[in-house]
Amino acid sequence: QVQLQESGPGLVKPSQTLSLTCTVSGGSISSGDYYWSWFRQHPGKGLEWIGYIYYSGSTYYNPSLKSRVTISIDTSKNQFSLSLNSVTAADTAMYYCARQTASSYNRFDPWGQGTLVTVSS
Amino acid sequence: DIQMTQSPSSLSASVGDRVTITCRASQSISNFLNWFQQKPGKAPKLLIYTASSLQGGVPSRFSGSRSGTDFTLTISGLQPEDFATYYCQQTYSVPYTFGQGTKLEIK
């Protein structure tokens, strides 16, 4: 059974870079059957898709964040990562990683448990 | 971006009730619509994909349907564990976008 787990600092200073890692267990991140996605949820608010990466390294980002986001993958560690630069308080949110089927079904399952990132000095 | 308008934003119901949540897309998205359940402090859980396909392990009291750009999630026979927030998500085109959520509360 595939499981995902986010990790990274819970507190980031304004203007700095937010960096999170998602570790995949129980399955290979190199499977061509899946994309690997990041989402976030502002406190008490709805869900926002940040972007995804394929095992080959190809990516697609939400245009609203594209200028500040980088998603990378390390197949040797079975991990993928999120980097968001020039953060402000508006980037305070719960961040989730999820697996997405690379097919017309576009199923997002499973998800990590999420990690709360607070942007504050 | 495709806008997803979900209604109602909140709903009170009793155990055993049948409830319906609606999501309307701002343009045609074919059947590329997912439904998620989210409980406080937990990650979203996929219930329905491609508008009407039940995700494995999800009880059959959950069902989804489509009529044009209108999508419906129905829960038949509410159980105590169903009280949560529900979100629709379109995956027709990137950026994938969500409805604003429906909070289902116990009456």
Short mmCIF file of C-alpha atoms in Angstrom, two decimals:
data_model
loop_
_atom_site.label_atom_id
_atom_site.label_comp_id
_atom_site.label_asym_id
_atom_site.label_seq_id
_atom_site.Cartn_x
_atom_site.Cartn_y
_atom_site.Cartn_z
CA GLN A 1 0.00 0.00 0.00
CA VAL A 2 1.52 3.28 -1.12
CA GLN A 3 1.94 5.96 1.52
CA LEU A 4 3.14 9.55 1.26
CA GLN A 5 4.69 11.63 4.01
CA GLU A 6 5.53 15.33 3.92
CA SER A 7 8.46 16.75 5.84
CA GLY A 8 10.15 20.10 6.25
CA PRO A 9 10.34 23.21 8.44
CA GLY A 10 7.13 24.34 10.05
CA LEU A 11 8.27 27.95 10.25
CA VAL A 12 9.74 30.04 7.46
CA LYS A 13 10.69 33.71 7.56
CA PRO A 14 9.19 36.19 5.11
CA SER A 15 11.14 36.54 1.84
CA GLN A 16 12.84 33.19 2.38
CA THR A 17 12.27 29.90 0.57
CA LEU A 18 9.83 27.25 1.72
CA SER A 19 11.18 23.74 1.09
CA LEU A 20 9.22 20.53 1.62
CA THR A 21 9.85 16.91 0.74
CA CYS A 22 7.37 14.13 0.13
CA THR A 23 8.64 10.62 0.74
CA VAL A 24 6.84 7.80 -1.04
CA SER A 25 6.81 4.34 0.51
CA GLY A 26 5.26 1.07 -0.61
CA GLY A 27 5.71 1.85 -4.29
CA SER A 28 8.13 3.33 -6.80
CA ILE A 29 8.07 7.00 -7.68
CA SER A 30 9.56 5.99 -11.03
CA SER A 31 6.35 4.33 -12.17
CA GLY A 32 5.19 5.87 -15.40
CA ASP A 33 1.60 5.39 -14.27
CA TYR A 34 1.59 8.40 -11.95
CA TYR A 35 2.25 12.09 -11.54
CA TRP A 36 3.23 13.46 -8.15
CA SER A 37 1.38 16.56 -7.00
CA TRP A 38 1.50 19.26 -4.37
CA PHE A 39 -1.53 21.05 -2.91
CA ARG A 40 -2.05 23.58 -0.19
CA GLN A 41 -4.91 24.72 1.99
CA HIS A 42 -4.94 28.07 3.73
CA PRO A 43 -6.28 27.96 7.30
CA GLY A 44 -10.03 27.44 7.23
CA LYS A 45 -10.12 27.73 3.44
CA GLY A 46 -10.39 25.58 0.35
CA LEU A 47 -7.86 23.57 -1.60
CA GLU A 48 -5.35 24.86 -4.16
CA TRP A 49 -3.36 22.74 -6.60
CA ILE A 50 0.28 23.87 -6.81
CA GLY A 51 1.70 21.61 -9.49
CA TYR A 52 2.94 18.16 -10.42
CA ILE A 53 6.01 16.33 -11.58
CA TYR A 54 6.48 13.16 -13.61
CA TYR A 55 9.25 10.66 -12.93
CA SER A 56 11.05 11.98 -16.03
CA GLY A 57 11.26 15.40 -14.42
CA SER A 58 8.63 17.10 -16.52
CA THR A 59 6.53 19.52 -14.52
CA TYR A 60 3.41 21.62 -14.68
CA TYR A 61 2.70 24.47 -12.29
CA ASN A 62 -0.32 26.53 -11.35
CA PRO A 63 0.16 29.82 -13.22
CA SER A 64 -0.75 31.71 -10.05
CA LEU A 65 2.44 30.41 -8.40
CA LYS A 66 4.58 29.54 -11.40
CA SER A 67 7.09 32.36 -10.96
CA ARG A 68 7.95 31.19 -7.43
CA VAL A 69 7.56 27.40 -7.53
CA THR A 70 9.91 24.56 -8.35
CA ILE A 71 9.01 20.89 -7.99
CA SER A 72 11.82 18.37 -8.27
CA ILE A 73 12.16 14.61 -8.01
CA ASP A 74 14.81 12.26 -6.63
CA THR A 75 14.05 8.78 -7.87
CA SER A 76 16.99 7.30 -5.95
CA LYS A 77 15.38 8.39 -2.68
CA ASN A 78 11.78 7.88 -3.82
CA GLN A 79 11.08 11.49 -2.96
CA PHE A 80 9.79 14.62 -4.62
CA SER A 81 10.12 18.14 -3.33
CA LEU A 82 8.49 21.54 -3.36
CA SER A 83 10.34 24.84 -3.28
CA LEU A 84 8.47 28.13 -3.00
CA ASN A 85 10.56 31.28 -2.90
CA SER A 86 9.93 34.82 -1.69
CA VAL A 87 7.27 33.66 0.75
CA THR A 88 4.89 36.00 2.57
CA ALA A 89 2.28 35.48 5.24
CA ALA A 90 -0.14 34.60 2.42
CA ASP A 91 1.82 31.37 1.93
CA THR A 92 0.96 30.17 5.43
CA ALA A 93 -0.98 26.99 4.80
CA MET A 94 -1.21 23.24 5.20
CA TYR A 95 0.77 21.63 2.39
CA TYR A 96 -0.14 18.20 1.04
CA CYS A 97 1.49 15.86 -1.45
CA ALA A 98 -0.54 13.34 -3.41
CA ARG A 99 -0.24 10.74 -6.13
CA GLN A 100 -2.13 11.36 -9.37
CA THR A 101 -2.90 8.73 -11.97
CA ALA A 102 -1.29 9.60 -15.29
CA SER A 103 -4.39 8.73 -17.23
CA SER A 104 -7.70 10.25 -18.15
CA TYR A 105 -9.03 9.27 -14.75
CA ASN A 106 -6.92 11.87 -12.91
CA ARG A 107 -7.41 10.24 -9.55
CA PHE A 108 -5.62 11.87 -6.62
CA ASP A 109 -5.00 9.09 -4.12
CA PRO A 110 -3.37 8.58 -1.70
CA TRP A 111 -2.47 11.85 0.02
CA GLY A 112 0.08 12.59 2.68
CA GLN A 113 -1.17 13.68 6.09
CA GLY A 114 -0.09 17.25 5.40
CA THR A 115 2.37 19.60 7.04
CA LEU A 116 1.59 23.07 8.35
CA VAL A 117 3.94 25.82 7.25
CA THR A 118 3.76 29.19 8.93
CA VAL A 119 5.45 32.23 7.43
CA SER A 120 6.43 34.60 10.18
CA SER A 121 9.44 36.53 11.41
CA ASP B 1 -9.08 29.01 -15.09
CA ILE B 2 -12.24 26.93 -14.80
CA GLN B 3 -14.41 28.08 -11.91
CA MET B 4 -16.22 25.50 -9.83
CA THR B 5 -19.26 26.74 -7.93
CA GLN B 6 -20.37 24.43 -5.17
CA SER B 7 -23.65 24.59 -3.28
CA PRO B 8 -24.76 24.75 -0.61
CA SER B 9 -21.79 26.04 1.39
CA SER B 10 -23.21 24.34 4.48
CA LEU B 11 -25.88 21.78 5.15
CA SER B 12 -27.49 20.35 8.28
CA ALA B 13 -28.86 16.83 8.16
CA SER B 14 -29.66 13.86 10.36
CA VAL B 15 -28.33 10.34 10.42
CA GLY B 16 -30.21 8.33 7.85
CA ASP B 17 -31.01 11.31 5.62
CA ARG B 18 -30.30 11.50 1.91
CA VAL B 19 -28.31 14.58 0.98
CA THR B 20 -27.23 16.12 -2.30
CA ILE B 21 -24.36 18.50 -2.97
CA THR B 22 -24.03 20.25 -6.31
CA CYS B 23 -21.05 21.57 -8.24
CA ARG B 24 -21.31 23.66 -11.40
CA ALA B 25 -18.41 24.20 -13.79
CA SER B 26 -17.93 27.51 -15.60
CA GLN B 27 -17.42 25.62 -18.87
CA SER B 28 -17.63 22.11 -20.18
CA ILE B 29 -15.34 19.71 -18.34
CA SER B 30 -16.74 16.49 -19.78
CA ASN B 31 -16.81 14.08 -16.85
CA PHE B 32 -13.47 15.13 -15.36
CA LEU B 33 -14.81 15.75 -11.90
CA ASN B 34 -13.68 14.35 -8.57
CA TRP B 35 -15.36 14.49 -5.17
CA PHE B 36 -13.39 14.53 -1.92
CA GLN B 37 -14.30 14.24 1.74
CA GLN B 38 -12.23 16.07 4.32
CA LYS B 39 -12.46 15.77 8.08
CA PRO B 40 -10.87 18.30 10.47
CA GLY B 41 -7.11 17.94 10.66
CA LYS B 42 -7.06 15.27 7.95
CA ALA B 43 -6.09 15.15 4.31
CA PRO B 44 -8.80 15.03 1.65
CA LYS B 45 -10.05 11.56 0.77
CA LEU B 46 -11.07 10.69 -2.78
CA LEU B 47 -14.66 9.44 -2.96
CA ILE B 48 -15.70 9.69 -6.60
CA TYR B 49 -13.68 10.15 -9.81
CA THR B 50 -14.75 10.88 -13.39
CA ALA B 51 -18.05 12.15 -12.03
CA SER B 52 -19.59 8.82 -11.11
CA SER B 53 -16.93 6.17 -10.48
CA LEU B 54 -16.65 5.05 -6.87
CA GLN B 55 -13.13 4.95 -5.50
CA GLY B 56 -12.16 1.59 -4.03
CA GLY B 57 -13.08 1.16 -0.39
CA VAL B 58 -15.68 3.93 -0.42
CA PRO B 59 -19.14 2.87 0.77
CA SER B 60 -21.80 2.47 -1.89
CA ARG B 61 -24.04 5.04 -0.19
CA PHE B 62 -21.89 7.63 -1.97
CA SER B 63 -22.74 8.26 -5.61
CA GLY B 64 -22.04 10.87 -8.24
CA SER B 65 -23.79 12.04 -11.38
CA ARG B 66 -23.47 14.58 -14.16
CA SER B 67 -25.85 16.66 -16.20
CA GLY B 68 -24.01 18.90 -18.60
CA THR B 69 -21.81 21.14 -16.48
CA ASP B 70 -23.71 20.31 -13.28
CA PHE B 71 -22.41 17.57 -11.03
CA THR B 72 -24.03 16.02 -7.99
CA LEU B 73 -22.74 14.08 -5.03
CA THR B 74 -25.43 12.11 -3.23
CA ILE B 75 -25.10 10.39 0.11
CA SER B 76 -27.93 7.95 0.71
CA GLY B 77 -28.45 7.09 4.36
CA LEU B 78 -26.09 9.42 6.21
CA GLN B 79 -23.85 7.78 8.77
CA PRO B 80 -22.22 9.56 11.72
CA GLU B 81 -18.81 9.31 10.05
CA ASP B 82 -20.07 11.19 6.98
CA PHE B 83 -20.24 14.55 8.73
CA ALA B 84 -17.35 16.40 7.11
CA THR B 85 -16.55 18.93 4.41
CA TYR B 86 -16.92 17.91 0.78
CA TYR B 87 -15.09 19.36 -2.21
CA CYS B 88 -15.45 18.95 -5.93
CA GLN B 89 -12.42 19.24 -8.23
CA GLN B 90 -12.20 19.57 -11.99
CA THR B 91 -9.34 17.80 -13.74
CA TYR B 92 -10.33 18.69 -17.30
CA SER B 93 -7.60 21.28 -17.60
CA VAL B 94 -4.76 22.70 -15.59
CA PRO B 95 -4.76 24.42 -13.23
CA TYR B 96 -6.98 21.91 -11.51
CA THR B 97 -9.51 23.84 -9.46
CA PHE B 98 -11.80 23.07 -6.55
CA GLY B 99 -15.19 24.17 -5.39
CA GLN B 100 -15.27 26.18 -2.19
CA GLY B 101 -16.52 23.25 -0.15
CA THR B 102 -19.74 22.12 1.55
CA LYS B 103 -19.71 21.59 5.30
CA LEU B 104 -22.12 18.84 6.26
CA GLU B 105 -23.19 19.16 9.88
CA ILE B 106 -25.35 17.14 12.21
CA LYS B 107 -28.84 18.54 12.74
#
